[in-house]
Structure formats: structure tokens, C-alpha cells
XYZ file of C-alpha atoms in Angstrom:
503
model
C -123.451 -23.064 39.393
C -126.306 -20.948 40.670
C -128.802 -19.854 38.052
C -130.716 -16.642 38.416
C -133.705 -15.603 36.290
C -134.697 -11.977 35.969
C -138.137 -12.064 34.422
C -140.904 -9.660 33.565
C -144.161 -10.522 31.919
C -146.307 -8.573 29.517
C -149.395 -9.284 27.496
C -148.635 -11.169 24.238
C -148.827 -9.060 21.125
C -151.620 -9.489 18.622
C -151.792 -8.916 14.895
C -154.346 -7.392 12.602
C -155.878 -10.270 10.634
C -157.304 -7.902 8.038
C -153.863 -7.335 6.544
C -151.576 -9.646 4.615
C -148.754 -10.337 7.066
C -145.262 -10.279 5.650
C -143.261 -13.499 5.889
C -142.038 -13.862 9.460
C -138.401 -14.779 9.862
C -138.737 -16.509 13.220
C -135.503 -15.686 15.020
C -132.046 -14.216 15.217
C -129.297 -15.586 17.466
C -126.176 -13.934 18.816
C -123.377 -15.062 21.086
C -120.195 -13.467 22.414
C -117.227 -14.670 24.456
C -115.141 -11.657 25.501
C -113.687 -11.513 29.037
C -113.316 -7.951 30.245
C -115.907 -6.592 27.812
C -119.501 -5.589 28.545
C -120.882 -8.679 26.856
C -124.492 -7.775 27.680
C -124.205 -4.509 25.748
C -122.433 -6.188 22.844
C -125.284 -8.678 22.701
C -127.850 -5.892 22.916
C -126.346 -4.135 19.901
C -126.029 -7.428 18.059
C -129.711 -8.130 18.612
C -130.530 -4.633 17.378
C -128.899 -5.554 14.068
C -130.984 -8.750 13.985
C -134.281 -7.135 15.007
C -135.701 -7.676 11.507
C -135.589 -11.433 12.103
C -138.156 -11.251 14.900
C -140.033 -8.475 16.641
C -142.090 -10.453 19.113
C -139.667 -11.015 21.976
C -136.031 -10.669 22.989
C -133.717 -12.061 25.621
C -130.117 -12.134 26.828
C -128.364 -14.674 29.054
C -125.019 -13.741 30.640
C -122.619 -16.098 32.415
C -119.681 -15.360 34.722
C -118.579 -18.915 35.650
C -120.601 -18.844 38.889
C -124.082 -18.232 37.538
C -126.158 -17.524 34.457
C -128.529 -14.579 34.556
C -131.359 -14.591 31.995
C -133.467 -11.546 31.193
C -136.153 -11.859 28.529
C -139.578 -10.483 27.726
C -142.123 -9.845 25.007
C -141.419 -6.842 22.805
C -138.698 -5.213 20.730
C -135.090 -5.256 21.896
C -135.299 -1.553 22.787
C -138.465 -2.157 24.837
C -137.111 -5.129 26.762
C -133.711 -3.709 27.784
C -132.487 -0.426 29.183
C -129.199 0.829 30.584
C -129.881 -0.329 34.150
C -130.787 -3.853 33.083
C -127.767 -4.249 30.815
C -125.438 -2.854 33.487
C -126.705 -5.474 35.935
C -125.854 -8.344 33.563
C -122.189 -9.058 34.332
C -120.104 -11.806 32.797
C -117.624 -12.992 30.207
C -120.016 -14.828 27.898
C -123.516 -14.105 26.643
C -126.112 -15.418 24.226
C -129.018 -13.394 22.881
C -132.163 -14.043 20.916
C -134.845 -12.094 19.096
C -137.964 -14.010 18.231
C -141.045 -14.455 16.134
C -142.964 -17.597 16.985
C -144.256 -20.522 14.990
C -143.185 -23.616 16.929
C -144.572 -22.862 20.345
C -147.103 -20.134 20.919
C -146.712 -16.499 21.853
C -146.561 -17.199 25.587
C -143.797 -15.689 27.675
C -142.551 -19.174 28.529
C -141.448 -19.629 24.913
C -139.313 -16.478 24.873
C -135.615 -17.299 24.508
C -132.880 -17.927 25.547
C -134.182 -21.141 27.074
C -132.713 -22.191 30.406
C -132.133 -25.640 31.835
C -130.082 -27.394 34.492
C -128.390 -30.770 34.067
C -128.701 -33.551 36.677
C -125.101 -32.730 37.631
C -125.980 -29.094 38.288
C -124.651 -27.490 35.093
C -126.835 -24.646 33.850
C -127.357 -24.021 30.149
C -128.931 -21.088 28.286
C -129.788 -21.672 24.627
C -131.045 -19.666 21.642
C -132.431 -21.336 18.504
C -133.216 -20.054 15.012
C -135.191 -22.426 12.780
C -137.768 -25.185 13.059
C -137.318 -28.888 13.762
C -138.889 -31.536 11.555
C -138.738 -34.342 14.134
C -139.949 -32.314 17.102
C -142.580 -34.918 17.969
C -139.930 -37.634 18.236
C -137.702 -35.462 20.400
C -140.636 -34.524 22.597
C -141.577 -38.182 23.003
C -138.016 -38.906 24.089
C -138.146 -36.091 26.644
C -141.440 -37.478 27.984
C -139.999 -40.997 28.154
C -137.041 -39.706 30.166
C -139.421 -37.943 32.526
C -138.124 -34.518 31.573
C -141.529 -33.140 30.622
C -145.057 -34.284 31.417
C -147.149 -35.855 28.631
C -149.882 -33.242 29.071
C -147.516 -30.279 28.689
C -148.611 -28.729 25.383
C -146.618 -25.500 25.514
C -143.179 -27.083 25.121
C -141.663 -25.593 21.955
C -139.045 -27.317 19.826
C -136.429 -24.919 21.220
C -137.421 -25.734 24.793
C -137.279 -29.435 23.999
C -133.763 -29.038 22.598
C -132.516 -27.238 25.691
C -134.054 -29.828 28.019
C -132.480 -32.754 26.172
C -129.120 -30.984 25.894
C -129.000 -30.266 29.622
C -130.091 -33.785 30.522
C -127.184 -35.217 28.549
C -124.612 -33.411 30.716
C -123.191 -35.410 33.623
C -120.075 -35.760 35.712
C -118.610 -37.861 32.892
C -120.097 -36.024 29.893
C -119.409 -32.373 29.088
C -121.779 -29.927 27.429
C -119.774 -30.339 24.219
C -120.099 -34.123 24.372
C -123.821 -33.888 25.156
C -124.300 -31.713 22.080
C -122.286 -34.140 19.930
C -124.599 -36.923 21.078
C -127.845 -34.976 20.677
C -127.392 -33.020 17.445
C -127.115 -36.006 15.064
C -130.605 -37.036 16.213
C -132.100 -33.589 15.503
C -133.711 -33.127 12.088
C -134.698 -29.791 10.582
C -133.323 -26.277 10.443
C -131.394 -24.931 13.405
C -128.710 -22.444 14.266
C -127.865 -22.586 17.952
C -125.917 -20.416 20.344
C -125.684 -21.685 23.908
C -123.535 -21.375 26.993
C -122.847 -23.039 30.321
C -121.722 -19.698 31.752
C -118.090 -20.335 30.890
C -117.911 -21.433 27.255
C -119.747 -20.148 24.176
C -121.105 -22.866 21.887
C -122.557 -22.603 18.385
C -123.984 -25.207 16.022
C -125.606 -25.302 12.597
C -127.758 -28.028 11.076
C -126.141 -30.254 8.412
C -128.124 -28.577 5.608
C -127.113 -25.044 6.619
C -130.645 -23.764 6.053
C -130.134 -20.609 8.121
C -126.916 -18.559 8.091
C -124.552 -18.395 11.063
C -121.341 -16.353 11.031
C -118.206 -16.310 13.189
C -116.421 -13.032 13.946
C -113.299 -11.939 15.840
C -113.125 -9.178 18.423
C -109.897 -7.754 19.825
C -110.630 -9.543 23.082
C -112.875 -12.395 22.034
C -115.264 -13.970 19.547
C -118.782 -13.444 18.243
C -121.307 -15.677 16.467
C -124.432 -14.260 14.851
C -127.237 -15.110 12.455
C -126.002 -12.467 10.014
C -122.764 -10.669 9.271
C -124.477 -7.301 9.777
C -124.540 -8.085 13.518
C -120.778 -8.596 13.451
C -120.357 -5.207 11.812
C -122.351 -3.369 14.464
C -120.185 -4.680 17.335
C -116.923 -4.141 15.460
C -116.133 -7.811 14.888
C -114.127 -8.979 11.893
C -115.857 -11.654 9.845
C -113.786 -14.841 9.914
C -115.994 -17.472 8.305
C -119.401 -19.110 8.437
C -120.085 -21.873 10.903
C -120.207 -24.855 8.587
C -123.322 -26.999 8.204
C -123.033 -29.915 10.617
C -120.390 -28.150 12.732
C -120.278 -27.671 16.512
C -117.973 -24.949 17.853
C -116.839 -24.222 21.416
C -115.051 -20.985 22.383
C -113.266 -20.258 25.669
C -109.896 -19.091 26.970
C -108.149 -21.992 25.208
C -109.388 -20.802 21.807
C -111.810 -22.401 19.359
C -112.612 -26.085 19.304
C -114.570 -27.423 16.346
C -115.988 -30.816 15.480
C -118.298 -32.113 12.765
C -121.298 -34.032 14.042
C -122.834 -34.737 10.617
C -121.972 -34.755 6.937
C -122.508 -31.418 5.196
C -125.427 -31.477 2.738
C -126.002 -27.733 2.027
C -129.526 -26.533 1.375
C -129.373 -22.851 2.298
C -132.675 -20.970 2.258
C -132.961 -18.946 -0.959
C -135.502 -16.671 0.739
C -132.706 -15.315 2.930
C -131.362 -13.674 -0.230
C -134.808 -12.549 -1.409
C -136.234 -11.075 1.779
C -135.157 -12.366 5.189
C -131.586 -11.165 5.592
C -130.608 -7.524 5.855
C -129.208 -6.050 2.617
C -125.851 -5.361 4.304
C -125.382 -9.044 5.144
C -123.204 -11.476 3.221
C -124.187 -15.144 2.921
C -121.737 -17.698 1.592
C -119.594 -14.930 0.123
C -122.458 -13.259 -1.719
C -123.801 -9.801 -0.830
C -127.526 -9.891 -0.157
C -127.940 -6.390 -1.574
C -126.062 -7.305 -4.767
C -128.224 -10.412 -5.127
C -131.434 -8.394 -4.860
C -130.227 -5.783 -7.347
C -129.333 -8.586 -9.756
C -132.758 -10.191 -9.285
C -134.262 -6.831 -10.256
C -132.156 -6.737 -13.407
C -133.203 -10.241 -14.385
C -136.829 -9.416 -13.596
C -136.657 -6.434 -15.963
C -135.361 -8.663 -18.738
C -138.051 -11.268 -18.117
C -140.954 -8.856 -17.683
C -140.182 -5.431 -19.128
C -142.627 -2.532 -19.001
C -141.341 -0.331 -21.830
C -144.219 2.120 -21.768
C -144.009 2.817 -18.021
C -142.824 6.188 -16.736
C -141.008 5.104 -13.591
C -140.123 2.322 -11.155
C -141.041 2.607 -7.478
C -140.230 0.105 -4.716
C -142.430 -1.115 -1.902
C -140.125 -0.042 0.937
C -137.947 -1.247 2.406
C -137.553 -4.814 1.163
C -138.363 -3.941 -2.462
C -135.722 -1.220 -2.734
C -132.685 -3.131 -4.102
C -134.699 -5.100 -6.683
C -136.389 -1.879 -7.828
C -132.952 -0.288 -8.284
C -131.889 -3.241 -10.416
C -135.096 -3.137 -12.434
C -134.712 0.584 -13.130
C -131.049 0.252 -14.118
C -131.727 -2.600 -16.514
C -134.844 -1.077 -18.071
C -133.585 2.492 -18.269
C -136.691 3.716 -16.449
C -136.572 6.429 -13.806
C -136.266 5.196 -10.229
C -138.460 7.139 -7.798
C -139.707 6.881 -4.236
C -143.477 6.951 -4.662
C -144.372 5.404 -1.312
C -143.546 6.733 2.142
C -143.080 4.144 4.876
C -143.888 4.823 8.519
C -140.950 3.199 10.308
C -142.628 3.397 13.696
C -145.601 1.156 13.025
C -145.486 -2.081 14.979
C -148.308 -4.454 15.749
C -151.383 -2.966 17.276
C -154.044 -4.127 19.694
C -156.575 -1.894 17.954
C -158.522 -3.783 15.311
C -160.108 -1.631 12.589
C -163.753 -1.945 11.694
C -164.731 -3.235 8.272
C -164.963 0.327 6.972
C -161.444 1.069 8.253
C -159.568 -1.836 6.640
C -157.741 0.506 4.272
C -156.339 2.352 7.269
C -154.145 -0.625 8.112
C -152.039 -0.352 4.961
C -151.992 3.472 5.192
C -150.452 3.183 8.653
C -147.445 1.561 7.018
C -147.365 3.039 3.506
C -148.718 6.179 1.922
C -148.338 7.306 -1.707
C -146.690 10.542 -2.815
C -149.376 11.933 -5.113
C -147.086 14.486 -6.757
C -144.741 11.667 -7.825
C -147.242 9.166 -9.215
C -150.266 11.177 -10.325
C -150.945 10.620 -14.012
C -148.005 8.247 -14.354
C -147.700 4.658 -15.486
C -145.676 3.032 -12.717
C -143.869 -0.238 -12.124
C -144.166 -1.299 -8.485
C -141.456 -3.730 -7.336
C -142.037 -5.881 -4.244
C -140.150 -8.841 -2.803
C -142.979 -11.413 -2.695
C -146.719 -12.028 -2.702
C -148.191 -14.322 -0.053
C -151.947 -13.885 0.380
C -152.197 -10.840 -1.861
C -154.212 -8.662 0.524
C -151.466 -6.074 0.960
C -150.844 -5.744 -2.773
C -154.569 -5.428 -3.455
C -154.901 -2.623 -0.912
C -151.723 -0.950 -2.135
C -152.819 -0.922 -5.782
C -156.195 0.535 -4.831
C -154.405 3.226 -2.864
C -152.078 4.064 -5.767
C -154.999 4.414 -8.147
C -156.794 6.681 -5.695
C -153.638 8.811 -5.638
C -153.865 9.241 -9.410
C -151.651 6.501 -10.891
C -152.690 5.958 -14.515
C -151.384 2.369 -14.664
C -149.932 0.029 -12.026
C -147.636 -2.741 -13.252
C -146.471 -5.051 -10.464
C -143.159 -6.913 -10.577
C -142.195 -9.433 -7.915
C -138.573 -10.290 -7.078
C -139.360 -13.943 -6.308
C -141.499 -16.686 -7.864
C -145.071 -17.277 -6.629
C -145.097 -18.622 -3.053
C -147.071 -21.857 -3.433
C -145.896 -23.962 -0.497
C -145.561 -23.347 3.268
C -142.153 -23.396 4.945
C -141.328 -25.784 7.793
C -137.741 -24.617 8.271
C -138.135 -21.257 9.965
C -140.494 -18.966 8.036
C -144.123 -18.440 8.967
C -145.967 -18.615 5.646
C -149.695 -19.248 5.336
C -151.256 -22.673 4.758
C -151.403 -23.855 1.100
C -155.079 -22.918 0.797
C -154.411 -19.342 1.951
C -151.618 -18.679 -0.553
C -152.944 -16.652 -3.475
C -150.654 -18.499 -5.898
C -152.771 -21.617 -5.319
C -155.973 -19.907 -6.468
C -155.140 -21.270 -9.913
C -153.947 -24.911 -9.883
C -152.395 -24.577 -13.349
C -148.759 -25.559 -13.865
C -148.422 -22.681 -16.332
C -146.699 -19.756 -14.535
C -148.301 -17.250 -16.908
C -151.813 -18.484 -16.095
C -151.069 -18.351 -12.352
C -149.703 -14.812 -12.705
C -152.757 -13.700 -14.666
C -155.105 -15.045 -11.980
C -153.164 -13.184 -9.284
C -152.993 -10.059 -11.442
C -156.774 -10.004 -11.768
C -157.243 -10.692 -8.038
C -155.041 -7.796 -6.894
C -156.248 -5.388 -9.597
C -152.929 -4.710 -11.352
C -152.580 -3.798 -15.022
C -149.872 -6.426 -15.393
C -147.913 -8.747 -13.146
C -144.602 -10.541 -13.539
C -142.671 -12.852 -11.211
C -138.974 -13.596 -11.598
C -138.474 -17.273 -12.409
C -136.888 -19.688 -9.962
C -133.935 -20.231 -12.299
C -133.258 -16.495 -12.613
C -133.630 -15.964 -8.860
C -131.169 -18.783 -8.120
C -128.726 -17.507 -10.743
C -128.689 -14.107 -9.015
C -127.485 -15.724 -5.766
C -124.435 -17.194 -7.557
C -125.009 -20.392 -5.572
C -125.427 -23.892 -7.062
C -129.089 -24.802 -7.454
C -128.600 -28.097 -5.608
C -127.232 -26.234 -2.572
C -130.330 -24.069 -2.074
C -133.730 -24.833 -0.566
C -136.522 -23.378 -2.724
C -139.312 -25.414 -1.113
C -141.723 -22.476 -0.732
C -141.536 -21.993 -4.503
C -141.158 -25.522 -5.893
C -142.525 -27.822 -3.163
C -139.311 -29.844 -2.896
C -138.507 -30.245 0.813
C -134.882 -31.399 1.215
C -135.214 -31.849 4.989
C -138.534 -33.669 4.827
C -141.868 -32.734 6.394
C -142.763 -32.689 10.094
C -145.193 -35.209 11.514
C -148.441 -34.075 13.105
C -148.446 -30.678 11.384
C -151.729 -29.757 9.598
C -149.936 -27.739 6.919
C -147.531 -30.615 6.324
C -150.450 -33.000 5.935
C -151.992 -30.599 3.407
C -148.700 -30.574 1.504
C -148.545 -34.377 1.492
C -152.082 -34.472 0.104
C -151.229 -31.952 -2.614
C -148.024 -33.746 -3.514
C -149.886 -37.045 -3.661
C -152.549 -35.631 -5.961
C -149.856 -34.105 -8.171
C -148.001 -37.419 -8.365
C -151.162 -39.273 -9.233
């Protein structure tokens, strides 16, 4: 098979460090096997539905049995692809990826799908959502095999996976067999879509940390990080790819095999923030979960003397609806969001810091002036955004600002696919107390709210309708079901904190 890369390179994007970045979801993956269809365009629309999972880069690989063509670049899906590019990508199978980086830097070389060629000449394109815990071990194996040089520092965990997968393919071992051999040795969170130009493959880690759905087209099959991507391409949801399952799809149908025992530790933050509201995870509507969290939050932390409930758009909307319904308070849109603000190269001066939040959100004075308001948001990480937002609301005339958060305090970093801050940067760790009320009061004072309430972990989990032992809540409770990665500074900080807590 002849592989062809179509590449363009742009300057990596930068962020404004003065603001409190929202949690970054890392990646979304998409794959389609549909002979006779424009698989590149189906993938393009699928990635559009998954754009919220990563806005840093996007790529599509298309195979037609003879070659794999990969086109990828930094930027949003709509910036990377146009009609002429998509029309030039012909084939029966495609995999796509939209990315935000943590493992591996923001260099173009880390944009996915990754591409590799086996010693027997089989080409593979691969997309990965998640983070690997034993990346260092896998990298050492790749170095030992001579697949990468010891001094190569820019090899991401996704790149390492693709290299090892391709190297395992030979005249006597298929891509499917190579994956069955490799995946049991991989530890961490991963949803994979990959192709050899003929067959579409998908795999999910044994814990099922990230969602991965299977859908049926009239002429083929689709796999995607979220069910909303199936909806946009007109695919019927069939089922989720099971944790520890490897699937292959071609003209003979679907072949499935388990490579590991299912353990189930789905990320609870998918329900809270990461997934789109119109997605379903394990049979539970994300929107319904968020509305229910809002209801439970209202029961835990009512604000009976408030005049209205307003959300921090867009992620706070469903929880704010639930809070208003349960409390009987008026629901209102008191903040206007600018949907066209991306990341900017222009860094504000110290006197312009407030401009950063105003670029994204601006208060409606006629709605909030003179009112006591409940502001519902999905989470607090560093607290900088909430501090700036509360100041802005008071300047617009709000009499009182009561903040309610639809998740517990984020106290621990994530190593399974979300880019949270280090433990020392998380505002919830400003008070080391084990008393949630004391922690909330410290944060309340720091951000300048009149009151602050977080939904409890138990209430959040109950809203998902999933068993507690089948969810990962590590960012809230510090219990890491997949373990901690070696050689990671944040992981070492966590080990130190856990050790001091144990002692």
C-alpha cells in the first residue's frame, strides 16, 4: 500500500495565561466504513459534532485499499478543511480526530491521526482519545525495538501507540492480531479508531473511561466518541463499544473480541461538563443528568431570598434549569456569550485583564441590576474566571451574587484525558481542611461571592444513575482506579499529598 500525506503547517496556538482556562477535554475520535459514500465528508461532519472535545487541531485519514491519505493541521475543523480538500479525499474508510494536547506538546507532529507503516508494508492511521499511564514503559519498548531514538522527546503517547501497533503487523500477523497483542499491555484511558485503508478498527480501554459509540448507516458503520456525532451523520445508535473490546468492520461485517476483562470506571466529568448535552452515555442522557444535578444542588444549597437563577453559558445551562425548577426561582439569561471567541495571540496588559472575560461573557444589566442572583456554573478550577465574573456582575448592578457549582470542588489533577491544573494551582486546595463547608467558604471569600455551594459527590453520582463503583471521580476524591503515571510531576505531587494524608 502506498501512503500519501497531505500536510500543511501553521503556527501553534497560544492561550491567555491571565484567564482561568476551562477543563480541556483532550480529543474526539470518529471512524466510518461506508463503501460508496463520501466518507471524508461524513468524518468532517462527525468531527464538527465533536469539536467541543478539542479545538487545537483536526485531521482525517481516508483509505481506499491502495493507499491512505492523511490531511491534518492546527486549528478548528472548519479552518483545516474545505470543500476542495474533502473532495480530494477518496475512499471507503476514514478515521478522524479533533485534539487538545496534554501528552505531547502543541507541535504539528502531534496532530492526529497518527500514521505508521509496518515492516511488511501495511500502513496504519490511528486516532486516540485519552492518556496512557504506562507511556514511559511503552516508549522504552519502542526505543528497545529501534522504532524511535532515545533522544526523541516529542513522541506522544498516541504516536507511541501507533508505532508499536504498526510494528506488530507482519506477513503472519494481521492488524487485528497486532492490536490484540498490544492492547493488553497498554494501561490508562484510551478510545481508538484506526484503519489499514481497508478495515475500520475501534478499541476501548478495559475501564471504559471515555465513551465510544457504535452506529449503523444504510451503507456502513460509524464509531464516535459521542452519540451526538452519530446523530449528525444520520447513523442509528446500536450500542457502546464495550470496555476491553476490539472491533473490526469491513465487507464481511463486524468482528469483535475481548482483549481484557471489563472493569468499568467511566469518567463522571463526562456527565458534568465534557460531553455535549445531546449525548447519551451508558443509556443516560447527559442533559437529563445535568438538570438533575441542578435539582439536587438546589436541595443541598437553596437560596430562598434570591430573585432569579442565571447560568454561565453554555455548560451551566442545564444545571441552572434544574436549580430553577427545584427552587421555584425564575430562570433568566443574564450573561451573553460570544460564540466566536477562540484563543488569541494578543495578550492583554495588566490593566486589560478584565477584557479577557468580557470577550467571552458580558452581563445584561437590565436583567440583573438590583437583583439577588444565583449563578450556576459547571465547575471551579483555579477560580480566576469566577472571580472576574462576579466582579463584572457587581459592576453591572447585581445586589447579591450567590454561586452554585454543579460538581464538587476539583482537588486533584486528571491523568486520564482532561487537562486540569497541578494540585497547587487548584483553588480547592487553598484550604487543606477535610470539611467541605470550610473549603467552600475559603473559595467563596477568594472569588468574592455572597455565598457558594458545591453539589456533593454522592448527589452528583446519583444524578448519573450509574453505580458509584463504576465511575471514576478521581479529580474530586483523589482515588485513581487506573493508577498514576511514572515520571509525571503532577503525579509525583499527588503521591506526596496522598502519602501525607495517609500518614
